Amino acid sequence: MLQEKKPIRGIIYASLFGALTAVGAYIIIPLPPVPITAQTFFLNVAAAVLGGPLGAASQFIYIMLGVLGMPVFAGGKSGLGVLFGPTGGYLIGFILGAFVIGFLASQKKEAGIWWYGFSMLAGMVIIYLLGVLQLSFVARLDLIKAASVGILPFLPGDMVKIALAAWVSCQLKKRIII
Amino acid sequence: MYRAGTFISGESFVHRLDARLKLAAVVSLSVFIIWAKPLTILFMGGCLFCAVLSAKITLRTLGQAIKPLLFFIVLIFLAHALFSRNDGSFPGISASGMREGFVVTWRFLLLITAALLLTMTTMPAQIIAALKYFLRPLKHLRVPVDDIVVMIMLALRMMPFLLWQKDKIEKAQLARAYDWRRSSLKRRVGAFLSLIIALLLGLFRRADELALAMEARNYARGERSSFVVLKMKPADYRTAFVFAVMLLIFMALNYYLR
């Protein structure tokens, strides 16, 4: 019976953040030019607080919720089809990006708000990169056009979300242990 | 999703089908619905409607399950109807915009209905078992599939709770006449941050309780046996065949239609 005891709290936190990211699709903040959802906010917090592997796991779970048929992808879409559609790259980027954010954030022992902000920026770059690549590939746009459709409208909102998420992660990190 | 849209026990052909078959069908349908042309999905809606009826789901229960998303649906429709600028008039209602809006909304409705048909006729434990079956190949890549399945199950269970929590906060704010539009940006950000911290800490506390409860029941990570054993019956094979043929017909239809 005596097995190697792996802490179970981490996996519960990860599923909590997976569910939060999913629910985040319905928390819409009306901000020009495009309304932003709370999804990447939760992604950033999840990765920064939980670290690389668990952060990536939380995003994988979010995507599986969508694949199972819950309408949790942007615009209330669901199903495996979205992953192969024009916006699927962002979703795959969520997993990779979360891993990178978590990895970078955990490199510093006492990371401050700036370090969190920096790791989140790095993660966002990866998410955008994958998103735009797939967008240009599936929608047959050239890269510059795809970038102007797939990055520019979301940039201001994401900057705000990164700032908020960095602050929130700082506060949370002080209060919880994983 | 929400409270509506969860499993309703019943006795029908669709209820009895193997969960793996239903999951595969929903996934392949949703791939197809997103790629197909407008006319094809119009026909497909009819077929899906028949499937809903054969599962003995009344239109009322279906409507109740879709109702929470109504705001979203209207939003999507308006976004397309008003802002599809192909004749230069921006923003304005154009015939092509209306048509586009209708197609997108219809697609969205079909996606939801297909997913609802799965979740309303299949016990969650069965859906999870089916998912585990399809994720199994990942084990070779040293992905802890069993842990992930448990995590998905937990997340599925948490979602209605989180949505309910969100609803409660919004109603509480409304009851106290809080209107974020009327406060300054600084106060708005402050209010959001204090709310989100309190909310997250509360959720973490609940998660801790759950972890403790699971550990107290001697839960260990790793390989698990399951209460649900999925088995394909002859009827399942026949349905799989019929479904595959219909999907092929629709693909052909999609090819020849404009």
CSV table of C-alpha atoms in Angstrom, one decimal:
chain,number,residue,atom,x,y,z
A,1,MET,CA,0.0,0.0,0.0
A,2,LEU,CA,2.8,2.3,0.7
A,3,GLN,CA,3.2,4.2,-2.5
A,4,GLU,CA,5.3,7.1,-3.4
A,5,LYS,CA,3.0,9.9,-2.1
A,6,LYS,CA,2.7,12.6,-4.7
A,7,PRO,CA,0.9,15.7,-3.6
A,8,ILE,CA,-2.6,15.8,-4.9
A,9,ARG,CA,-3.2,19.4,-4.2
A,10,GLY,CA,-1.3,20.5,-7.3
A,11,ILE,CA,-3.5,18.5,-9.7
A,12,ILE,CA,-6.6,19.9,-8.0
A,13,TYR,CA,-5.3,23.4,-8.4
A,14,ALA,CA,-4.5,22.7,-12.0
A,15,SER,CA,-8.1,21.4,-12.7
A,16,LEU,CA,-9.4,24.4,-10.9
A,17,PHE,CA,-7.5,26.7,-13.2
A,18,GLY,CA,-8.6,24.7,-16.2
A,19,ALA,CA,-12.2,25.3,-15.2
A,20,LEU,CA,-11.5,28.9,-14.5
A,21,THR,CA,-10.0,29.4,-18.0
A,22,ALA,CA,-13.1,27.8,-19.5
A,23,VAL,CA,-15.5,30.0,-17.5
A,24,GLY,CA,-13.3,32.9,-18.4
A,25,ALA,CA,-14.7,32.7,-21.9
A,26,TYR,CA,-17.9,34.1,-20.5
A,27,ILE,CA,-16.4,36.9,-18.5
A,28,ILE,CA,-16.2,39.6,-21.1
A,29,ILE,CA,-14.7,43.0,-20.5
A,30,PRO,CA,-15.9,45.4,-23.1
A,31,LEU,CA,-12.8,47.3,-24.1
A,32,PRO,CA,-12.0,48.8,-27.5
A,33,PRO,CA,-11.1,47.7,-30.1
A,34,VAL,CA,-12.3,44.2,-29.5
A,35,PRO,CA,-14.0,42.9,-26.3
A,36,ILE,CA,-11.6,40.9,-24.3
A,37,THR,CA,-12.3,37.8,-22.3
A,38,ALA,CA,-10.7,36.8,-19.0
A,39,GLN,CA,-9.2,33.6,-20.5
A,40,THR,CA,-5.6,34.6,-20.9
A,41,PHE,CA,-5.8,36.4,-17.6
A,42,PHE,CA,-6.4,33.0,-15.9
A,43,LEU,CA,-3.9,31.4,-18.2
A,44,ASN,CA,-1.2,33.8,-17.0
A,45,VAL,CA,-2.1,33.4,-13.3
A,46,ALA,CA,-2.3,29.6,-13.6
A,47,ALA,CA,1.1,29.3,-15.2
A,48,ALA,CA,2.8,31.8,-12.8
A,49,VAL,CA,1.3,30.3,-9.7
A,50,LEU,CA,1.4,26.6,-10.5
A,51,GLY,CA,4.7,26.5,-12.5
A,52,GLY,CA,5.4,24.9,-15.9
A,53,PRO,CA,4.1,21.4,-16.0
A,54,LEU,CA,0.9,22.0,-13.9
A,55,GLY,CA,0.2,25.2,-15.8
A,56,ALA,CA,0.4,23.4,-19.1
A,57,ALA,CA,-1.8,20.7,-17.7
A,58,SER,CA,-4.4,23.2,-16.7
A,59,GLN,CA,-4.6,24.5,-20.2
A,60,PHE,CA,-4.7,21.0,-21.6
A,61,ILE,CA,-7.7,20.3,-19.4
A,62,TYR,CA,-9.3,23.5,-20.6
A,63,ILE,CA,-8.9,22.4,-24.2
A,64,MET,CA,-10.2,18.9,-23.4
A,65,LEU,CA,-13.3,20.5,-21.9
A,66,GLY,CA,-13.9,22.2,-25.2
A,67,VAL,CA,-13.2,19.0,-27.1
A,68,LEU,CA,-15.7,17.2,-25.0
A,69,GLY,CA,-18.4,19.6,-26.3
A,70,MET,CA,-18.5,22.4,-23.6
A,71,PRO,CA,-18.8,25.7,-25.5
A,72,VAL,CA,-15.7,27.2,-23.9
A,73,PHE,CA,-13.6,28.3,-26.9
A,74,ALA,CA,-13.6,31.9,-28.0
A,75,GLY,CA,-17.0,32.8,-29.4
A,76,GLY,CA,-18.7,29.9,-27.7
A,77,LYS,CA,-17.3,27.3,-30.1
A,78,SER,CA,-16.5,23.8,-29.1
A,79,GLY,CA,-15.2,20.5,-30.5
A,80,LEU,CA,-12.1,19.2,-32.0
A,81,GLY,CA,-12.8,21.1,-35.2
A,82,VAL,CA,-11.7,24.4,-33.6
A,83,LEU,CA,-8.2,23.0,-33.0
A,84,PHE,CA,-7.8,22.5,-36.8
A,85,GLY,CA,-9.6,25.8,-37.7
A,86,PRO,CA,-8.0,29.2,-38.2
A,87,THR,CA,-7.9,30.0,-34.5
A,88,GLY,CA,-6.6,26.6,-33.3
A,89,GLY,CA,-3.0,27.7,-33.2
A,90,TYR,CA,-3.8,30.0,-30.2
A,91,LEU,CA,-5.2,27.1,-28.3
A,92,ILE,CA,-2.2,24.9,-28.9
A,93,GLY,CA,-0.1,28.0,-28.0
A,94,PHE,CA,-2.0,28.1,-24.7
A,95,ILE,CA,-0.4,24.9,-23.6
A,96,LEU,CA,3.1,25.7,-24.7
A,97,GLY,CA,2.8,29.3,-23.6
A,98,ALA,CA,1.6,28.3,-20.1
A,99,PHE,CA,4.6,25.9,-19.9
A,100,VAL,CA,7.1,28.7,-20.8
A,101,ILE,CA,5.5,31.2,-18.4
A,102,GLY,CA,5.6,28.7,-15.6
A,103,PHE,CA,9.1,27.7,-16.3
A,104,LEU,CA,10.4,31.2,-16.5
A,105,ALA,CA,8.4,32.4,-13.4
A,106,SER,CA,9.8,29.5,-11.3
A,107,GLN,CA,13.4,30.3,-12.3
A,108,LYS,CA,13.6,33.1,-9.8
A,109,LYS,CA,13.2,32.3,-6.2
A,110,GLU,CA,11.6,35.5,-5.2
A,111,ALA,CA,10.0,36.7,-8.4
A,112,GLY,CA,8.5,40.2,-8.3
A,113,ILE,CA,5.8,41.7,-10.4
A,114,TRP,CA,8.3,42.6,-13.2
A,115,TRP,CA,9.7,39.1,-13.5
A,116,TYR,CA,6.2,37.7,-13.7
A,117,GLY,CA,5.3,40.4,-16.3
A,118,PHE,CA,8.4,39.5,-18.3
A,119,SER,CA,7.6,35.7,-18.3
A,120,MET,CA,4.0,36.4,-19.3
A,121,LEU,CA,5.2,38.5,-22.2
A,122,ALA,CA,7.5,35.7,-23.3
A,123,GLY,CA,4.5,33.3,-23.1
A,124,MET,CA,2.3,35.6,-25.1
A,125,VAL,CA,4.9,35.9,-27.8
A,126,ILE,CA,4.7,32.1,-28.2
A,127,ILE,CA,0.9,32.0,-28.2
A,128,TYR,CA,0.8,34.7,-30.8
A,129,LEU,CA,3.5,33.1,-32.9
A,130,LEU,CA,1.7,29.7,-33.0
A,131,GLY,CA,-1.7,31.4,-33.5
A,132,VAL,CA,-0.6,33.6,-36.4
A,133,LEU,CA,1.3,30.7,-38.1
A,134,GLN,CA,-1.9,28.5,-38.1
A,135,LEU,CA,-4.1,31.5,-39.0
A,136,SER,CA,-2.0,32.3,-42.0
A,137,PHE,CA,-1.8,28.7,-43.0
A,138,VAL,CA,-5.5,27.8,-42.6
A,139,ALA,CA,-7.0,31.1,-43.8
A,140,ARG,CA,-4.4,31.4,-46.5
A,141,LEU,CA,-3.3,34.9,-45.5
A,142,ASP,CA,0.3,36.1,-45.8
A,143,LEU,CA,2.1,36.5,-42.5
A,144,ILE,CA,1.8,40.2,-42.3
A,145,LYS,CA,-1.9,40.2,-43.0
A,146,ALA,CA,-2.4,37.4,-40.5
A,147,ALA,CA,-0.4,39.3,-37.9
A,148,SER,CA,-2.5,42.4,-38.4
A,149,VAL,CA,-5.7,40.4,-37.9
A,150,GLY,CA,-4.4,38.0,-35.3
A,151,ILE,CA,-2.3,40.2,-33.1
A,152,LEU,CA,-2.9,43.9,-33.3
A,153,PRO,CA,-6.6,44.0,-32.2
A,154,PHE,CA,-5.8,41.9,-29.1
A,155,LEU,CA,-2.6,43.6,-28.1
A,156,PRO,CA,-3.9,46.4,-25.8
A,157,GLY,CA,-6.2,44.0,-24.0
A,158,ASP,CA,-3.5,41.5,-23.5
A,159,MET,CA,-1.1,44.1,-22.1
A,160,VAL,CA,-3.8,45.1,-19.5
A,161,LYS,CA,-4.4,41.5,-18.7
A,162,ILE,CA,-0.7,40.8,-18.2
A,163,ALA,CA,-0.3,43.7,-15.8
A,164,LEU,CA,-3.3,42.6,-13.8
A,165,ALA,CA,-2.2,38.9,-13.9
A,166,ALA,CA,1.3,39.8,-12.7
A,167,TRP,CA,0.0,41.6,-9.8
A,168,VAL,CA,-2.5,39.0,-8.8
A,169,SER,CA,0.1,36.2,-9.2
A,170,CYS,CA,2.4,38.1,-6.9
A,171,GLN,CA,-0.3,38.4,-4.3
A,172,LEU,CA,-1.4,34.7,-4.6
A,173,LYS,CA,2.1,33.4,-4.5
A,174,LYS,CA,2.6,34.9,-1.1
A,175,ARG,CA,-0.5,33.2,0.3
A,176,ILE,CA,-0.5,29.7,-1.1
A,177,ILE,CA,1.9,26.8,-1.2
A,178,ILE,CA,1.8,24.0,-3.7
B,1,MET,CA,-23.6,23.3,-19.8
B,2,TYR,CA,-24.8,25.2,-16.7
B,3,ARG,CA,-27.2,23.2,-14.6
B,4,ALA,CA,-29.4,22.6,-17.5
B,5,GLY,CA,-27.7,20.4,-20.1
B,6,THR,CA,-26.5,17.8,-17.6
B,7,PHE,CA,-27.4,14.1,-17.8
B,8,ILE,CA,-31.1,13.3,-17.7
B,9,SER,CA,-31.7,9.6,-17.2
B,10,GLY,CA,-34.0,8.1,-19.7
B,11,GLU,CA,-34.6,5.0,-21.8
B,12,SER,CA,-33.9,5.5,-25.5
B,13,PHE,CA,-31.9,4.2,-28.3
B,14,VAL,CA,-29.4,7.1,-27.9
B,15,HIS,CA,-29.1,6.6,-24.2
B,16,ARG,CA,-28.1,3.0,-24.7
B,17,LEU,CA,-25.4,3.7,-27.3
B,18,ASP,CA,-21.7,3.2,-26.3
B,19,ALA,CA,-20.2,6.4,-24.9
B,20,ARG,CA,-17.1,6.0,-27.1
B,21,LEU,CA,-19.3,6.0,-30.2
B,22,LYS,CA,-21.2,9.0,-29.1
B,23,LEU,CA,-18.1,10.9,-28.2
B,24,ALA,CA,-16.4,10.1,-31.6
B,25,ALA,CA,-19.6,11.1,-33.4
B,26,VAL,CA,-19.9,14.4,-31.6
B,27,VAL,CA,-16.2,15.2,-32.2
B,28,SER,CA,-16.3,14.3,-35.9
B,29,LEU,CA,-19.6,16.2,-36.3
B,30,SER,CA,-18.2,19.3,-34.8
B,31,VAL,CA,-15.2,19.1,-37.1
B,32,PHE,CA,-17.6,18.8,-40.0
B,33,ILE,CA,-20.0,21.5,-38.8
B,34,ILE,CA,-17.1,24.0,-38.7
B,35,TRP,CA,-15.9,23.2,-42.2
B,36,ALA,CA,-19.1,22.6,-44.1
B,37,LYS,CA,-20.9,25.0,-46.4
B,38,PRO,CA,-24.0,26.8,-45.2
B,39,LEU,CA,-26.5,24.7,-47.2
B,40,THR,CA,-25.1,21.4,-45.9
B,41,ILE,CA,-25.3,22.4,-42.3
B,42,LEU,CA,-28.9,23.5,-43.0
B,43,PHE,CA,-29.7,19.9,-43.9
B,44,MET,CA,-27.6,18.6,-41.1
B,45,GLY,CA,-29.6,20.6,-38.6
B,46,GLY,CA,-32.6,18.5,-39.7
B,47,CYS,CA,-30.8,15.2,-39.0
B,48,LEU,CA,-29.6,16.4,-35.7
B,49,PHE,CA,-33.1,17.5,-34.8
B,50,CYS,CA,-34.3,14.0,-35.5
B,51,ALA,CA,-31.6,12.5,-33.3
B,52,VAL,CA,-32.7,14.8,-30.5
B,53,LEU,CA,-36.2,13.7,-30.9
B,54,SER,CA,-35.2,10.0,-30.9
B,55,ALA,CA,-33.4,10.6,-27.6
B,56,LYS,CA,-36.7,11.7,-26.2
B,57,ILE,CA,-35.4,15.1,-25.3
B,58,THR,CA,-38.2,17.6,-25.5
B,59,LEU,CA,-37.6,20.9,-27.2
B,60,ARG,CA,-38.3,22.6,-23.9
B,61,THR,CA,-35.4,21.0,-22.1
B,62,LEU,CA,-33.2,21.7,-25.1
B,63,GLY,CA,-34.3,25.3,-25.0
B,64,GLN,CA,-33.6,25.6,-21.3
B,65,ALA,CA,-30.1,24.3,-21.8
B,66,ILE,CA,-29.5,26.8,-24.6
B,67,LYS,CA,-31.1,29.7,-22.8
B,68,PRO,CA,-28.0,30.8,-20.8
B,69,LEU,CA,-26.1,31.2,-24.0
B,70,LEU,CA,-28.8,33.2,-25.7
B,71,PHE,CA,-27.1,36.5,-24.9
B,72,PHE,CA,-24.0,35.2,-26.6
B,73,ILE,CA,-25.8,34.0,-29.6
B,74,VAL,CA,-27.5,37.3,-30.1
B,75,LEU,CA,-24.1,39.0,-29.7
B,76,ILE,CA,-22.5,36.8,-32.3
B,77,PHE,CA,-25.4,37.4,-34.7
B,78,LEU,CA,-25.3,41.2,-34.3
B,79,ALA,CA,-21.5,41.3,-34.7
B,80,HIS,CA,-21.8,39.6,-38.0
B,81,ALA,CA,-25.0,41.4,-39.2
B,82,LEU,CA,-23.6,44.8,-38.3
B,83,PHE,CA,-19.9,44.6,-38.9
B,84,SER,CA,-19.4,42.5,-42.0
B,85,ARG,CA,-18.2,45.3,-44.2
B,86,ASN,CA,-18.2,44.2,-47.8
B,87,ASP,CA,-20.2,47.0,-49.3
B,88,GLY,CA,-18.3,49.8,-47.6
B,89,SER,CA,-21.2,50.9,-45.3
B,90,PHE,CA,-19.8,50.4,-41.9
B,91,PRO,CA,-21.5,49.7,-39.6
B,92,GLY,CA,-24.8,49.0,-41.0
B,93,ILE,CA,-27.2,46.2,-41.6
B,94,SER,CA,-26.6,44.5,-45.0
B,95,ALA,CA,-28.3,41.6,-46.5
B,96,SER,CA,-25.0,39.7,-46.8
B,97,GLY,CA,-24.2,40.5,-43.2
B,98,MET,CA,-27.6,39.2,-42.1
B,99,ARG,CA,-27.0,36.0,-44.0
B,100,GLU,CA,-23.5,35.6,-42.6
B,101,GLY,CA,-24.9,36.2,-39.1
B,102,PHE,CA,-27.6,33.6,-39.6
B,103,VAL,CA,-25.1,31.0,-40.9
B,104,VAL,CA,-22.7,31.6,-38.0
B,105,THR,CA,-25.5,31.5,-35.4
B,106,TRP,CA,-26.9,28.3,-37.0
B,107,ARG,CA,-23.5,26.7,-36.9
B,108,PHE,CA,-23.1,27.7,-33.3
B,109,LEU,CA,-26.5,26.3,-32.4
B,110,LEU,CA,-25.7,23.0,-34.1
B,111,LEU,CA,-22.4,22.7,-32.2
B,112,ILE,CA,-24.2,23.2,-28.9
B,113,THR,CA,-27.0,20.8,-29.8
B,114,ALA,CA,-24.6,18.1,-30.8
B,115,ALA,CA,-22.7,18.5,-27.5
B,116,LEU,CA,-25.9,18.7,-25.5
B,117,LEU,CA,-27.1,15.5,-27.1
B,118,LEU,CA,-24.0,13.8,-25.8
B,119,THR,CA,-24.0,15.3,-22.3
B,120,MET,CA,-27.8,14.9,-21.8
B,121,THR,CA,-27.9,11.2,-22.7
B,122,THR,CA,-24.6,10.0,-21.3
B,123,MET,CA,-23.6,9.7,-17.7
B,124,PRO,CA,-20.5,11.8,-16.9
B,125,ALA,CA,-18.6,8.8,-15.7
B,126,GLN,CA,-19.2,7.2,-19.1
B,127,ILE,CA,-18.0,10.2,-21.0
B,128,ILE,CA,-14.8,10.2,-18.9
B,129,ALA,CA,-14.3,6.5,-19.5
B,130,ALA,CA,-14.7,7.1,-23.3
B,131,LEU,CA,-12.2,10.0,-23.1
B,132,LYS,CA,-9.8,7.8,-21.2
B,133,TYR,CA,-10.1,5.2,-24.0
B,134,PHE,CA,-9.2,7.8,-26.7
B,135,LEU,CA,-6.3,9.3,-24.7
B,136,ARG,CA,-4.7,5.9,-23.9
B,137,PRO,CA,-2.2,6.1,-26.8
B,138,LEU,CA,-0.6,9.1,-25.0
B,139,LYS,CA,0.6,6.8,-22.3
B,140,HIS,CA,3.5,5.8,-24.6
B,141,LEU,CA,4.6,9.4,-24.5
B,142,ARG,CA,4.8,9.1,-20.7
B,143,VAL,CA,1.8,11.4,-20.3
B,144,PRO,CA,0.0,10.6,-17.0
B,145,VAL,CA,-3.3,9.8,-18.6
B,146,ASP,CA,-5.0,8.6,-15.5
B,147,ASP,CA,-4.2,11.8,-13.6
B,148,ILE,CA,-5.4,13.9,-16.5
B,149,VAL,CA,-8.6,12.0,-16.7
B,150,VAL,CA,-9.3,12.7,-13.0
B,151,MET,CA,-8.4,16.3,-13.5
B,152,ILE,CA,-10.8,16.7,-16.4
B,153,MET,CA,-13.5,15.1,-14.3
B,154,LEU,CA,-12.8,17.6,-11.5
B,155,ALA,CA,-12.8,20.5,-13.9
B,156,LEU,CA,-16.1,19.4,-15.4
B,157,ARG,CA,-17.6,19.2,-11.9
B,158,MET,CA,-16.2,22.6,-11.0
B,159,MET,CA,-17.5,24.5,-14.0
B,160,PRO,CA,-21.2,24.8,-13.0
B,161,PHE,CA,-20.1,25.8,-9.6
B,162,LEU,CA,-17.8,28.6,-10.9
B,163,LEU,CA,-20.5,29.8,-13.3
B,164,TRP,CA,-22.9,29.9,-10.3
B,165,GLN,CA,-20.4,31.8,-8.3
B,166,LYS,CA,-20.0,34.3,-11.1
B,167,ASP,CA,-23.7,34.7,-11.3
B,168,LYS,CA,-24.0,35.3,-7.6
B,169,ILE,CA,-21.3,38.0,-7.6
B,170,GLU,CA,-22.9,39.8,-10.5
B,171,LYS,CA,-26.3,39.7,-8.8
B,172,ALA,CA,-24.8,40.9,-5.5
B,173,GLN,CA,-23.2,43.8,-7.3
B,174,LEU,CA,-26.4,44.6,-9.1
B,175,ALA,CA,-28.3,44.5,-5.8
B,176,ARG,CA,-25.9,47.0,-4.4
B,177,ALA,CA,-26.2,49.3,-7.4
B,178,TYR,CA,-22.6,48.8,-8.4
B,179,ASP,CA,-22.1,49.9,-12.0
B,180,TRP,CA,-18.5,49.6,-13.3
B,181,ARG,CA,-19.3,52.0,-16.1
B,182,ARG,CA,-19.9,54.8,-13.7
B,183,SER,CA,-16.7,54.5,-11.7
B,184,SER,CA,-13.3,55.8,-12.7
B,185,LEU,CA,-10.8,53.6,-14.3
B,186,LYS,CA,-8.6,53.5,-11.1
B,187,ARG,CA,-11.5,52.5,-8.9
B,188,ARG,CA,-12.6,49.9,-11.5
B,189,VAL,CA,-9.2,48.2,-11.5
B,190,GLY,CA,-9.0,48.3,-7.7
B,191,ALA,CA,-12.5,46.8,-7.4
B,192,PHE,CA,-11.6,44.1,-9.9
B,193,LEU,CA,-8.4,43.2,-8.2
B,194,SER,CA,-9.8,42.9,-4.7
B,195,LEU,CA,-12.7,40.9,-6.0
B,196,ILE,CA,-10.5,38.5,-7.9
B,197,ILE,CA,-8.1,37.9,-5.1
B,198,ALA,CA,-10.8,37.2,-2.6
B,199,LEU,CA,-12.5,34.9,-5.1
B,200,LEU,CA,-9.4,33.0,-6.0
B,201,LEU,CA,-8.4,32.5,-2.4
B,202,GLY,CA,-11.8,31.2,-1.6
B,203,LEU,CA,-11.6,28.8,-4.5
B,204,PHE,CA,-8.1,27.6,-3.3
B,205,ARG,CA,-9.5,27.0,0.1
B,206,ARG,CA,-12.2,24.8,-1.3
B,207,ALA,CA,-9.7,23.0,-3.5
B,208,ASP,CA,-7.6,22.4,-0.3
B,209,GLU,CA,-10.6,20.9,1.4
B,210,LEU,CA,-11.2,18.6,-1.7
B,211,ALA,CA,-7.5,17.5,-1.7
B,212,LEU,CA,-7.7,16.7,2.0
B,213,ALA,CA,-11.0,14.8,1.5
B,214,MET,CA,-9.5,12.8,-1.3
B,215,GLU,CA,-6.3,12.0,0.6
B,216,ALA,CA,-8.3,11.0,3.6
B,217,ARG,CA,-10.0,8.4,1.4
B,218,ASN,CA,-6.6,7.1,0.4
B,219,TYR,CA,-6.6,8.4,-3.1
B,220,ALA,CA,-3.4,7.8,-4.9
B,221,ARG,CA,-2.3,9.0,-8.2
B,222,GLY,CA,-1.6,6.7,-11.1
B,223,GLU,CA,-3.3,3.8,-12.7
B,224,ARG,CA,-6.9,3.4,-11.7
B,225,SER,CA,-9.6,0.8,-12.3
B,226,SER,CA,-13.0,2.1,-13.3
B,227,PHE,CA,-16.5,1.4,-12.3
B,228,VAL,CA,-17.7,1.9,-15.8
B,229,VAL,CA,-16.8,-0.8,-18.3
B,230,LEU,CA,-17.5,0.1,-21.9
B,231,LYS,CA,-18.5,-2.6,-24.3
B,232,MET,CA,-19.6,-2.4,-27.9
B,233,LYS,CA,-22.8,-4.2,-28.6
B,234,PRO,CA,-24.0,-5.3,-32.1
B,235,ALA,CA,-26.4,-2.4,-32.1
B,236,ASP,CA,-23.4,0.0,-31.6
B,237,TYR,CA,-21.6,-1.4,-34.6
B,238,ARG,CA,-24.7,-1.0,-36.7
B,239,THR,CA,-25.2,2.6,-35.6
B,240,ALA,CA,-21.5,3.3,-36.2
B,241,PHE,CA,-21.9,2.0,-39.8
B,242,VAL,CA,-25.1,4.1,-40.4
B,243,PHE,CA,-23.4,7.2,-38.9
B,244,ALA,CA,-20.3,6.7,-41.1
B,245,VAL,CA,-22.5,6.3,-44.2
B,246,MET,CA,-24.5,9.4,-43.4
B,247,LEU,CA,-21.3,11.4,-42.8
B,248,LEU,CA,-20.1,10.3,-46.2
B,249,ILE,CA,-23.3,11.4,-47.8
B,250,PHE,CA,-23.1,14.8,-46.2
B,251,MET,CA,-19.5,15.1,-47.4
B,252,ALA,CA,-20.5,14.3,-50.9
B,253,LEU,CA,-23.4,16.8,-50.6
B,254,ASN,CA,-21.0,19.4,-49.3
B,255,TYR,CA,-18.8,18.8,-52.3
B,256,TYR,CA,-21.6,19.2,-54.9
B,257,LEU,CA,-23.5,22.0,-53.3
B,258,ARG,CA,-22.5,25.5,-53.8
